[in-house]
Coordinates of C-alpha atoms in Angstrom, one line a residue:
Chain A
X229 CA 93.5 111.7 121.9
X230 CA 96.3 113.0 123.7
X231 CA 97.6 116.0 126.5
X232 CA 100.7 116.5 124.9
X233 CA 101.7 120.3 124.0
X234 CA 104.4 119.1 121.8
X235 CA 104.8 116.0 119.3
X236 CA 107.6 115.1 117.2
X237 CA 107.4 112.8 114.1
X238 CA 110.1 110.9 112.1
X239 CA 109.6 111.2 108.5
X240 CA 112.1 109.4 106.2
X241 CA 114.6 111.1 103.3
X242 CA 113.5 110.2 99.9
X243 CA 115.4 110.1 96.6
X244 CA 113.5 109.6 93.3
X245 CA 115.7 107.7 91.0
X246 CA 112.9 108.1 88.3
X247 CA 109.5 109.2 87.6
X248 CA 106.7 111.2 84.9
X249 CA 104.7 114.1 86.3
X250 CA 101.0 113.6 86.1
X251 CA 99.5 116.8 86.4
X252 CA 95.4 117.3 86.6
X253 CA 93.0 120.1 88.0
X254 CA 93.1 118.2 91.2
X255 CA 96.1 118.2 93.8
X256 CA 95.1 114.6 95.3
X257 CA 94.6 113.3 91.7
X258 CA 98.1 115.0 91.1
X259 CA 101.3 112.9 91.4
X260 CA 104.2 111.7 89.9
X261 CA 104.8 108.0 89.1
X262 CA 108.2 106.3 89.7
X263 CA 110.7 104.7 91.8
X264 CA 112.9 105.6 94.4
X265 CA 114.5 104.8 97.5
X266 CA 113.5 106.3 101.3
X267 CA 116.5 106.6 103.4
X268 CA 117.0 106.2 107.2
X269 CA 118.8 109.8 106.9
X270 CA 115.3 112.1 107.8
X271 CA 113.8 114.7 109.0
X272 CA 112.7 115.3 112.7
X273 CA 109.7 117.7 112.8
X274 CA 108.4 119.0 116.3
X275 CA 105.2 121.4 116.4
X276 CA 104.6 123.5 119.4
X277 CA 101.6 125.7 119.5
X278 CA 102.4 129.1 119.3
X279 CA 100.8 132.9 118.9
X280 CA 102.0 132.7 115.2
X281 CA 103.4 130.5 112.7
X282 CA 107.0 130.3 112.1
X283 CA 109.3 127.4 110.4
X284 CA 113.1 127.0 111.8
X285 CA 115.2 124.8 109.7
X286 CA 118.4 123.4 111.4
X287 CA 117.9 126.1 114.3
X288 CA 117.5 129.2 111.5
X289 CA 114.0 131.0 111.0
X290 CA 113.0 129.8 107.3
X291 CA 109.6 130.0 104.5
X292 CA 108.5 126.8 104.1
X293 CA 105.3 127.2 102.1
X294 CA 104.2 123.0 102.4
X295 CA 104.7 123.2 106.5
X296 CA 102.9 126.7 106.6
X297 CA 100.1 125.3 104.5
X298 CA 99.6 122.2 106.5
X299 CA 99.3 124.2 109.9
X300 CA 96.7 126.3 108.1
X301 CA 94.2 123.1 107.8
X302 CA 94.3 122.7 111.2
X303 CA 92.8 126.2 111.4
X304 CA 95.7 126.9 114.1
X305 CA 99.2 128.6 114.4
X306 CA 102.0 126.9 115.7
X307 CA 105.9 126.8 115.9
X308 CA 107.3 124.0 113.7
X309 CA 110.9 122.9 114.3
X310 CA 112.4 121.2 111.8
X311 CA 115.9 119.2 111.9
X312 CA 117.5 117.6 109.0
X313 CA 119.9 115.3 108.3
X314 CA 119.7 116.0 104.7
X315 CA 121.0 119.1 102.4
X316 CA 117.7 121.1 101.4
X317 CA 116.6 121.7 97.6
X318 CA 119.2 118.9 96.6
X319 CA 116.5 115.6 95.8
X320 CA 115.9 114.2 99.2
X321 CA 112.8 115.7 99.8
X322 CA 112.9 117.3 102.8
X323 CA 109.7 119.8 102.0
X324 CA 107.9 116.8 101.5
X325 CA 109.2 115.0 104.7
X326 CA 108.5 118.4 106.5
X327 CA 104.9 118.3 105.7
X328 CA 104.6 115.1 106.7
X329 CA 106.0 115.5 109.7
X330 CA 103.8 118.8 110.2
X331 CA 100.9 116.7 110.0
X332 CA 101.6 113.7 112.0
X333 CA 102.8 116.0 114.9
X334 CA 100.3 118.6 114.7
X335 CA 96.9 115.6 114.2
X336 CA 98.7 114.7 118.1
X337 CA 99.2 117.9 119.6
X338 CA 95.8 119.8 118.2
X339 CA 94.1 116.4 119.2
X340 CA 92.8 116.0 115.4
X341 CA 90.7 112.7 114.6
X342 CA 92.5 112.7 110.7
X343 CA 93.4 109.0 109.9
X344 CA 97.0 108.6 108.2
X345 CA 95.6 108.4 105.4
X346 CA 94.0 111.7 105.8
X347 CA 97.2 113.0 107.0
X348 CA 98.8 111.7 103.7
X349 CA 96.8 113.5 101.8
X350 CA 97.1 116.9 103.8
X351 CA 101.1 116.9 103.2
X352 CA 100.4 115.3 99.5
X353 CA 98.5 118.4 98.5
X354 CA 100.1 120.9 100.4
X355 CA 103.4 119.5 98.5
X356 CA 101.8 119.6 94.9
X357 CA 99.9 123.4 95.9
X358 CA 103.5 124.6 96.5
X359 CA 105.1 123.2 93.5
X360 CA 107.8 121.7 95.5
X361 CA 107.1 117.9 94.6
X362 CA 104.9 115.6 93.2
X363 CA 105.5 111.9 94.6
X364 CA 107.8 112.3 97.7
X365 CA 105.1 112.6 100.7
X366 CA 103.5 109.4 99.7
X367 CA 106.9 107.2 99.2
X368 CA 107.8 108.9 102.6
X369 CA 104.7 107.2 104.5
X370 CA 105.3 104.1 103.1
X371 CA 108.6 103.7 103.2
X372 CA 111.5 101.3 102.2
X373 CA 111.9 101.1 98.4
X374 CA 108.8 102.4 96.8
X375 CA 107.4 102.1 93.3
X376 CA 104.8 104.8 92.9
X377 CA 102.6 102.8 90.6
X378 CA 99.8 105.2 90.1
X379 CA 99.8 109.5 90.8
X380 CA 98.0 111.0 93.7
X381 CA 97.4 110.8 97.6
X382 CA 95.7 107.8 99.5
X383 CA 92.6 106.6 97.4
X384 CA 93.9 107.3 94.1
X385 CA 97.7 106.5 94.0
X386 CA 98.9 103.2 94.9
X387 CA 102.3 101.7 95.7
X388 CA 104.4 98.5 95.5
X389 CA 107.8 98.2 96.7
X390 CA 111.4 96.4 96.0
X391 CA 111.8 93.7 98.7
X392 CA 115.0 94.5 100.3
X393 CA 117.1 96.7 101.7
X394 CA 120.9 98.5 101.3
X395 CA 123.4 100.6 102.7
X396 CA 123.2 103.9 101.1
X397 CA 125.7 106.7 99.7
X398 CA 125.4 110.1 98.8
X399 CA 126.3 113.1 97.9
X400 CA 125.5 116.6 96.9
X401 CA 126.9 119.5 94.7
X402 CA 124.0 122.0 95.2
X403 CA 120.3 122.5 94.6
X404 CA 118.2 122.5 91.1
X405 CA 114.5 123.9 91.6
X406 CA 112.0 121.1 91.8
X407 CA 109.2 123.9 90.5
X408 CA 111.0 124.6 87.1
X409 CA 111.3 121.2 86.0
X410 CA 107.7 120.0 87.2
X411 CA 105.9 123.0 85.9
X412 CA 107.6 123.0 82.8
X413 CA 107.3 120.7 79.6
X414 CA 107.7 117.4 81.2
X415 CA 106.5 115.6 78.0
X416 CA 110.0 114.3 77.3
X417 CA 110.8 113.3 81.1
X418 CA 107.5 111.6 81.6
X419 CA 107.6 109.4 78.5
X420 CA 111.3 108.6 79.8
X421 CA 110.1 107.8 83.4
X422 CA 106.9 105.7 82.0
X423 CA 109.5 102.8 80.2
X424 CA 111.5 102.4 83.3
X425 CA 108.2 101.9 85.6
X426 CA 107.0 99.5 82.7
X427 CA 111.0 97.4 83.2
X428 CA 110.9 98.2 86.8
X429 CA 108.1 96.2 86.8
X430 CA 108.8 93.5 85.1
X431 CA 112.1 92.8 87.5
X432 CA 111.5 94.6 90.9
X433 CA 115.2 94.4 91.6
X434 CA 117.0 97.5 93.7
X435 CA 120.2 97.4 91.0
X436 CA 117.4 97.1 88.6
X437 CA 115.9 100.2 89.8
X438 CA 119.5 101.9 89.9
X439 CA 120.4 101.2 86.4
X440 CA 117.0 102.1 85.1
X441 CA 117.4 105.6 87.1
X442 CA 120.5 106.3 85.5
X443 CA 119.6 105.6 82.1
X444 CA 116.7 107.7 82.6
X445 CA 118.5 111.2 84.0
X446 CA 120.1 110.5 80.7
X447 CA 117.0 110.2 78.4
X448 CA 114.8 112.8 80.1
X449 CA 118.1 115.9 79.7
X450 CA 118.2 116.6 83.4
X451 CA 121.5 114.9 84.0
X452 CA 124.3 117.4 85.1
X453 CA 127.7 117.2 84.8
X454 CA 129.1 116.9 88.3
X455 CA 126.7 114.0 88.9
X456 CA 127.3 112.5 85.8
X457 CA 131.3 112.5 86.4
X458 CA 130.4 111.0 89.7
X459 CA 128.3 108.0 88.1
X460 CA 131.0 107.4 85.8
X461 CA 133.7 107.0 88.3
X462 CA 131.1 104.7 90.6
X463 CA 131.0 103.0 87.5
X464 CA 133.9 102.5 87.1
X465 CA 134.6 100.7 90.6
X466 CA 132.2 98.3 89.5
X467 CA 129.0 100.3 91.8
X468 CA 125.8 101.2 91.1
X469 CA 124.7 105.1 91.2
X470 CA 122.2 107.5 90.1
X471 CA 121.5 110.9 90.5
X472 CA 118.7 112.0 92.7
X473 CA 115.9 114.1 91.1
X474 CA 115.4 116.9 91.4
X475 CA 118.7 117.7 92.8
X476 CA 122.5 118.1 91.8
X477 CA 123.0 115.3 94.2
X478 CA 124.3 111.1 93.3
X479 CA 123.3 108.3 95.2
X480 CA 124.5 105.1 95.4
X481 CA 124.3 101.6 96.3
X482 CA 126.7 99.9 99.4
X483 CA 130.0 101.3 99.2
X484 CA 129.8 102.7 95.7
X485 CA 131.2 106.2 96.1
X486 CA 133.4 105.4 98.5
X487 CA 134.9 103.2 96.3
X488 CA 135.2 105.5 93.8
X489 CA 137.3 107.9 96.3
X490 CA 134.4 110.3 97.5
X491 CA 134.0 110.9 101.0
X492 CA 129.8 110.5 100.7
X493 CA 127.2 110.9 103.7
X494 CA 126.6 107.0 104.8
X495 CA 122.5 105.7 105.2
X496 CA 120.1 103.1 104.6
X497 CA 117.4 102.5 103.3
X498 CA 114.6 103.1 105.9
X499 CA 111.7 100.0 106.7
X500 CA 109.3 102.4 107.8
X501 CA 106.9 105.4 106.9
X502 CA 106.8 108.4 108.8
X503 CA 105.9 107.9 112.5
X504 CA 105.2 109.9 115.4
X505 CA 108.1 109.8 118.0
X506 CA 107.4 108.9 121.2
X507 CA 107.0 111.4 123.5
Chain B
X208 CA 119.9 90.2 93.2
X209 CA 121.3 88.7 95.6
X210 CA 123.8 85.7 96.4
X211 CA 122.8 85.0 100.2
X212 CA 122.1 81.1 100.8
X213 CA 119.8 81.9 103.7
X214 CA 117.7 85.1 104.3
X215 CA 116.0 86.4 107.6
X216 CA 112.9 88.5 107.5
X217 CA 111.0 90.3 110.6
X218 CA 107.2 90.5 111.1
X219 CA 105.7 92.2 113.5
X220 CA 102.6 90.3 115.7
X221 CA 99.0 92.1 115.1
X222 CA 96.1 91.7 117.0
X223 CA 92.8 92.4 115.6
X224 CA 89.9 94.3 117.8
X225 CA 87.4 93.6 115.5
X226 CA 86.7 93.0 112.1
X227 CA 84.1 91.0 109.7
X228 CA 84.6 88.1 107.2
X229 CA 84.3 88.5 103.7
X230 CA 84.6 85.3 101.5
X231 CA 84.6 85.0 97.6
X232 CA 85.7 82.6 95.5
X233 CA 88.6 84.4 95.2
X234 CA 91.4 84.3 97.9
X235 CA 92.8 87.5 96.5
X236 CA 89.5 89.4 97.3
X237 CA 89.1 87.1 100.1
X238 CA 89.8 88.9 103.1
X239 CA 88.1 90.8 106.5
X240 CA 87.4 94.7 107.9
X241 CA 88.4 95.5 110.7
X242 CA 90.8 97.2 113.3
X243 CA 94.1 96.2 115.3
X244 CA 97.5 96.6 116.5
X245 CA 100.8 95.2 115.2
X246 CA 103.3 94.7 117.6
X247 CA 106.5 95.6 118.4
X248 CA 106.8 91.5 119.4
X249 CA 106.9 89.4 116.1
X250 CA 108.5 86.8 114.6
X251 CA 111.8 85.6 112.6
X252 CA 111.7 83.7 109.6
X253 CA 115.0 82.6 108.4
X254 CA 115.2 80.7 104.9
X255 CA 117.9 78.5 103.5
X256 CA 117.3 75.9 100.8
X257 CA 117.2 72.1 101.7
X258 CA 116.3 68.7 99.9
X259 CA 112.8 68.6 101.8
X260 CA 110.7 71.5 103.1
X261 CA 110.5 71.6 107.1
X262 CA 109.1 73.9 109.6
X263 CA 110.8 74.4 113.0
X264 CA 109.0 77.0 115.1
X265 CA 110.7 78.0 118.3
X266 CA 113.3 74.8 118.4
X267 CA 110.4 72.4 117.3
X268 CA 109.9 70.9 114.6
X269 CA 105.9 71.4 113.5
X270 CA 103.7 71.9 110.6
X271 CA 102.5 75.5 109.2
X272 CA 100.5 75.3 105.8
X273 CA 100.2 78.9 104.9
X274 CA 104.4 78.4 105.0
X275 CA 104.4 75.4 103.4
X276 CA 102.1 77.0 100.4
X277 CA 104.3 79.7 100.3
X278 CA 107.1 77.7 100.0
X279 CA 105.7 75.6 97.3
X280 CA 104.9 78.6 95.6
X281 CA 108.9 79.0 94.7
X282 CA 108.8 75.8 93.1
X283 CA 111.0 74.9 95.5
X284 CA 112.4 72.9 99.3
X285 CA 113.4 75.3 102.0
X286 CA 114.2 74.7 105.6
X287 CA 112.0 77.4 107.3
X288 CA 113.1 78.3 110.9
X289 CA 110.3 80.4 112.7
X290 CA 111.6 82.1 116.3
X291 CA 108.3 83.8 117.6
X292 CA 108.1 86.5 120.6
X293 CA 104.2 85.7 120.9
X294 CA 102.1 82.5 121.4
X295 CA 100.5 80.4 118.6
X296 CA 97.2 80.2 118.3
X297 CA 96.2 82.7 120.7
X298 CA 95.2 85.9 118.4
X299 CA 98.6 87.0 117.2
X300 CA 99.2 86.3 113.9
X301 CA 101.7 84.3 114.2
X302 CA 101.1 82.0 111.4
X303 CA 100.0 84.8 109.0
X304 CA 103.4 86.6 110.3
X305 CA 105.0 82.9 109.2
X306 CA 103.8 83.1 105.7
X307 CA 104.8 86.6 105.2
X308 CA 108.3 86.1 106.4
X309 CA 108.5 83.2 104.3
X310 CA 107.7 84.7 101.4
X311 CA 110.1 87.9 101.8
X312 CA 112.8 85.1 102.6
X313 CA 112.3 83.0 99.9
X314 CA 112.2 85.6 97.5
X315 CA 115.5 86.9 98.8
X316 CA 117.3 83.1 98.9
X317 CA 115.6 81.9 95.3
X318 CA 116.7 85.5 93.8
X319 CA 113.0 85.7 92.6
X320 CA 111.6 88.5 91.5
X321 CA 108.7 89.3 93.3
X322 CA 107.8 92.8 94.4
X323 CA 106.6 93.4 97.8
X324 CA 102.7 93.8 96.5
X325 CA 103.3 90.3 95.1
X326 CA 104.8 88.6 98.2
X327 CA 101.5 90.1 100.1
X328 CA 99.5 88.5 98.0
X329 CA 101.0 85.5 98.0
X330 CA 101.3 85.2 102.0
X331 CA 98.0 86.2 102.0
X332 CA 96.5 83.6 99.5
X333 CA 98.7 81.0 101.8
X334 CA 97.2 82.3 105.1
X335 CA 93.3 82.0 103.2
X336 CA 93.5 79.0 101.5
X337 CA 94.9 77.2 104.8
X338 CA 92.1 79.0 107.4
X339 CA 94.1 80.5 109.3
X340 CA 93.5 84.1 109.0
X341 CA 92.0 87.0 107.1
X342 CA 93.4 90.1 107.5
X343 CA 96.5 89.4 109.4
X344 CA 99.1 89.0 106.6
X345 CA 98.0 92.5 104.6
X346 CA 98.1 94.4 108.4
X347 CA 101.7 93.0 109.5
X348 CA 102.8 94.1 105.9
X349 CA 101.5 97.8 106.9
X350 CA 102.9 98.1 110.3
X351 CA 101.3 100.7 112.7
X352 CA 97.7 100.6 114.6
X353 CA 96.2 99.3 110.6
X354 CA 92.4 99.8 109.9
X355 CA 91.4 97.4 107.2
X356 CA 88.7 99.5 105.0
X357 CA 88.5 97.1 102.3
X358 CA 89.2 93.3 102.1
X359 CA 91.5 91.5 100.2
X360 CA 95.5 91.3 98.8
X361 CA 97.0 94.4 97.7
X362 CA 95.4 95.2 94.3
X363 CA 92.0 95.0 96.0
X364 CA 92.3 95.7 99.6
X365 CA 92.5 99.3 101.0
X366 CA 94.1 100.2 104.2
X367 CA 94.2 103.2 106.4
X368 CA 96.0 103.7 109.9
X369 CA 95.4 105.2 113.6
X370 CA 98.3 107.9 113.8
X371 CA 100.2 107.1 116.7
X372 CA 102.0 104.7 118.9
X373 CA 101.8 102.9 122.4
X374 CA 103.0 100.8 124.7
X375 CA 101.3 97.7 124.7
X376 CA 100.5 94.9 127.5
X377 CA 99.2 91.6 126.4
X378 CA 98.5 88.3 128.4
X379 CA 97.0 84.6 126.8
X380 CA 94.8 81.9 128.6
X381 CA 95.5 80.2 125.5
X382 CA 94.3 78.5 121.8
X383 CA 90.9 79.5 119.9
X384 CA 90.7 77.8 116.9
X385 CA 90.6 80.6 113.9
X386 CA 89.3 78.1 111.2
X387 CA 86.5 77.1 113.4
X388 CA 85.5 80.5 114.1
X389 CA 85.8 82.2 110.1
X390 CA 84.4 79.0 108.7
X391 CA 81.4 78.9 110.5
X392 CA 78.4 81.3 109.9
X393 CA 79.9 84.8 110.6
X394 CA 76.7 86.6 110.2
X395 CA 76.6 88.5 113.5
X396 CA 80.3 89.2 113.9
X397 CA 80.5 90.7 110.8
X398 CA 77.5 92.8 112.0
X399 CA 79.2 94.5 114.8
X400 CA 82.0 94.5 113.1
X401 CA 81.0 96.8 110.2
X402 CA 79.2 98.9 112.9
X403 CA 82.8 99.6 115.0
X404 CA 84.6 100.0 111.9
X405 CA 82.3 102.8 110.5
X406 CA 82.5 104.5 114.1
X407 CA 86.3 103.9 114.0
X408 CA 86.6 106.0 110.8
X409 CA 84.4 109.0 112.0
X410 CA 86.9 109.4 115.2
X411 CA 90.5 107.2 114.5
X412 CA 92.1 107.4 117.8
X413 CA 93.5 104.2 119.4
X414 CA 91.2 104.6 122.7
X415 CA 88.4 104.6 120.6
X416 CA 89.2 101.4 119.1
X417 CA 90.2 100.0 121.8
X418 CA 86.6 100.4 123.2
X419 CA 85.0 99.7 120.2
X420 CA 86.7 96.3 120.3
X421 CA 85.6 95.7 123.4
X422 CA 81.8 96.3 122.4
X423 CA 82.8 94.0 118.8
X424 CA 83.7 91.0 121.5
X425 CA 80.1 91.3 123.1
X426 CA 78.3 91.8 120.3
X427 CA 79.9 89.3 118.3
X428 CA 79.4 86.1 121.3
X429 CA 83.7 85.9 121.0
X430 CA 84.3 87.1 124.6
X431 CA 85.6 84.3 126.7
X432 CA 85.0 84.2 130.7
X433 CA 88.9 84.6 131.7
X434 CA 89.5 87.2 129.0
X435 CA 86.2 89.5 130.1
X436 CA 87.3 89.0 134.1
X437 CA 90.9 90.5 132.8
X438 CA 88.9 93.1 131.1
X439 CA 86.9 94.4 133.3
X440 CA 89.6 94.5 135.9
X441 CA 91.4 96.5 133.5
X442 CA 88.3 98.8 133.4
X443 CA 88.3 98.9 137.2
X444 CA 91.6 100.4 137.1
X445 CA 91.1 103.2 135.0
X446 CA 92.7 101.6 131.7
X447 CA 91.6 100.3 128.2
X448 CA 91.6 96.4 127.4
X449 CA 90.0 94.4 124.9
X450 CA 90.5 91.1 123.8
X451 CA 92.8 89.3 121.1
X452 CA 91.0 88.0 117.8
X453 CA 91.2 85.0 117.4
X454 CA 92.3 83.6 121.1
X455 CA 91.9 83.4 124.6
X456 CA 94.5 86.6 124.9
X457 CA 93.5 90.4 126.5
X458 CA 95.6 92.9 125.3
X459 CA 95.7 96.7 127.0
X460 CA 97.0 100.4 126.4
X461 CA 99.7 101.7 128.7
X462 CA 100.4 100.0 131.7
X463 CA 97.0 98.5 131.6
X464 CA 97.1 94.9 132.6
X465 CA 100.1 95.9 135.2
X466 CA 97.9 98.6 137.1
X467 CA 95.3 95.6 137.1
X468 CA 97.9 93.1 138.7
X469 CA 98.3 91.1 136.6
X470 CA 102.3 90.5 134.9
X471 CA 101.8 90.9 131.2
X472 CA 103.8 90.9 128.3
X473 CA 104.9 94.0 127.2
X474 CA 105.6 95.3 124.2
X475 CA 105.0 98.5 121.7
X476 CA 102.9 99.1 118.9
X477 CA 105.5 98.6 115.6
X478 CA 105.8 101.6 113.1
X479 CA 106.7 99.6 110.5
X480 CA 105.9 96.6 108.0
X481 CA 107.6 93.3 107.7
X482 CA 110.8 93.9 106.2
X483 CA 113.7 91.4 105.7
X484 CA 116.8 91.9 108.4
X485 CA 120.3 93.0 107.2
X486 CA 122.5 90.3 106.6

C-alpha cells in the first residue's frame, strides 16, 4: 500500500493511575483493567529496513525486547528509531508506545495488509510476552482518558473513556520494574484496582479518576515515598495528583505541582490513538 | 467537574464507501457495516444553556432532531450552535457529527456524568431514532479510515481501522435524502455491501477500499449520473474516487479530483475521534 522506505508513527505517553492484572495462558486474553490518562508528551518511532535489527533510544543503541519482538512478526529486520519525550522505566509507557509505534510504521513500510486492530494486538502481546506491561498499548491506540473496562487486545478487551481533557504535570524520581510487580502476587493490587474501576464507573469524572488513583497506590503498597511527599504537598495547594504506575514518577492535574513549587515537565492529555505520521 | 457555562466539542466529517443496514428493534443494536473516511473537515458544536432549545447551524437558525433528542436527553434547554466545514445532506455526517458534539457538550455544560461509551450511545440512539444515519456517529467517535465490523452503539458494535492517513479531495452536486434511502428496502445494498466489507478485511488498505466503494455504488443502484461522470474522470487520470454515502458528493485520494480538473475541497483524513476543544 505504499513506496515508502521509511514510516514514522506517533504513539501517545500513558500513565495508569490504577489497575488489576489479569493474567491467563493467553497473551491477547492477558491485560490489566484500569484507568489512566494518555498524554500529548509521546514517542516518535521511525523503522527503516535494515541488514539487522537494532533499537536506538534518544540517539543511543538500546534492547528493547517488545520493539525487537514486533519486527520479528513481520518475518523482517529493520532499524527502529525511537525518540521520546518521556523518562524510560518511570510509568509512562514508552515500551508499550514503542511497540506500537513499531507496528504502525513497519505494517507501512513492509506494505503489510494487518488492520489496526491487528496491529493492536501485535504490540499488546509483544508487551505482555516481555513482561513490561499489561494495559498500556491498548489505552495508547485509543487515546484520551481511557478506562480499560475489560483485559486483553482488540476482540476481547474493551474500553470507555472520561469525556474531557486537561493540562498535565509531571514528574519523575527514577524507575521501579514493571516485571516485578506484574509477575508477582498482585492479589492485593488487583482487588484494590477492581473497587476504583467499580467507582470510576459509577462517576466517569477526570478528578474522580485522580483521587481514586491516589487512594489506590495507597491500598495496593506500591506507593513510594518521594511520590507520596509530592502528593501531599499538591495537596496541599488545593491540586489533584497521583503517582504513575509502575514508576517512581507523580502526575498531576492543571497546575498542580507547579503550585506546589516543583518545576514539573508540562503536557496534555492527547485526543488521539497512535497514528502514522505523514510522510 | 466542571464550571464552564458553554462547552465546544469537535467532530470530524466521515464519509461512508459502503456499508449495509441492519435494523432491530433496538436502536442500540441498530446500526450498519461498512467502510469510510473521517475527515479532517468537521464540525463545531458549542453548548450554553438557555430557556428554550434552538439550533443555529452555520448563522441559521434550523431544525436538527438527532440534536434536539440529545438535548432532551439532559433533561434540559440548550442553545446549540453548529459551525460545519462540510455540506448538509450531501454524505458527510454532518448531522450525526451534530448529535455527537452535542452530546460531549452538554455533558460538559450540565456537569453530567456520562462516560464517553455513554455519550456514543446516546448520539447514536438520536441519529437512529431520527433517520438520519447509521453508522456515522460510532465512526466520527473513532476517528481514522474506521471499518464498521459489527453494528450498533458501543457495548455491541465492533470496530476496526485502515492504518494510515491521506489527503483527501471531496466535491457535492448536492442533497440525497438518507431516510429515504435506509428506510426503504435495503436488500441489495446490504448485499454488496457485506461482499466489499469481507474483501476489505482480507486486504485493509485505503486503495482497496476506495475501489471497493466504487463497485458498492454499482452494485447497490446508489451511483448518481454527475457523481459517476466525476468518477470516471478521476479514473481517467490515474487516481481513486468513489462516491459519498448518502449524497450527490465524489470524494478522492491524493490530488485526485484536482488532476481531474475539477477544484475540490480538500482536506485530510482525521486521526482522531470527536473530542471536546480546550476552553
Amino acid at each position: 500500500m505504499s513506496d515508502q522506505s521509511t514510516a514514522t508513527a506517533f504513539v501517545p505517553g500513558h500513565v495508569t493511575g490504577f489497575f488489576s492484572a489479569h493474567r491467563t495462558g493467553d497473551p491477547t486474553t492477558t491485560g490489566s483493567r484500569g484507568g489512566g490518562l494518555t498524554l500529548s508528551d509521546g514517542v516518535r518511532v521511525t523503522v527503516t529496513p535494515a541488514r539487522t535489527t537494532r533499537v536506538d533510544l534518544d540517539g543511543r543503541r538500546t534492547e528493547m525486547p517488545p520493539v525487537e519482538r514486533v519486527v520479528d512478526a513481520f518475518e523482517t529486520t529493520a532499524t527502529v528509531v525511537v525518540d521520546s519525550d518521556l523518562p524510560v522505566g518511570s510509568g509512562f509507557g514508552v515500551s508499550g508506545a514503542a511497540a506500537l509505534g513499531t507496528a504502525l510504521a513497519s505494517n507501512t513500510v513492509f506494505e503489510g495488509d494487518r488492520s489496526e486492530n491487528d496491529l493492536v494486538e501485535l504490540a499488546h502481546v509483544a508487551e505482555v510476552e516481555s513482561g513490561t506491561g499489561l494495559g498500556d498499548v491498548v489505552s495508547q491506540a485509543r487515546g484520551g482518558i481511557p478506562i480499560r473496562v475489560e483485559p486483553g487486545a482488540p476482540g476481547h478487551g474493551v474500553l470507555d473513556g472520561v469525556p474531557t481533557s486537561a493540562r498535565v504535570e509531571y514528574l519523575t524520581f527514577g524507575e521501579l520494574s514493571t516485571a516485578e510487580v506484574i509477575e508477582g502476587d498482585t492479589t492485593r493490587l488487583s482487588r484494590a484496582g477492581e473497587r476504583a474501576l467499580s467507582e470510576l464507573r459509577d462517576r466517569p469524572t477526570l478528578p474522580h479518576l485522580v483521587r481514586l488513583s491516589r487512594r489506590f497506590a495507597r491500598e495496593a503498597g506500591l506507593l513510594v515515598p518521594e511520590v507520596e511527599t509530592a502528593i501531599e504537598a499538591v495537596s496541599d495547594a488545593g491540586g489533584e495528583a497521583a503517582m504513575a504506575m509502575l514508576g517512581r514518577s507523580v502526575f498531576a492535574l492543571g497546575t498542580g505541582l507547579s503550585d506546589a513549587g516543583y518545576d514539573p515537565q508540562v503536557c496534555e492529555t492527547y485526543p488521539s490513538g497512535a497514528h502514522l505520521c505523514h510522510p
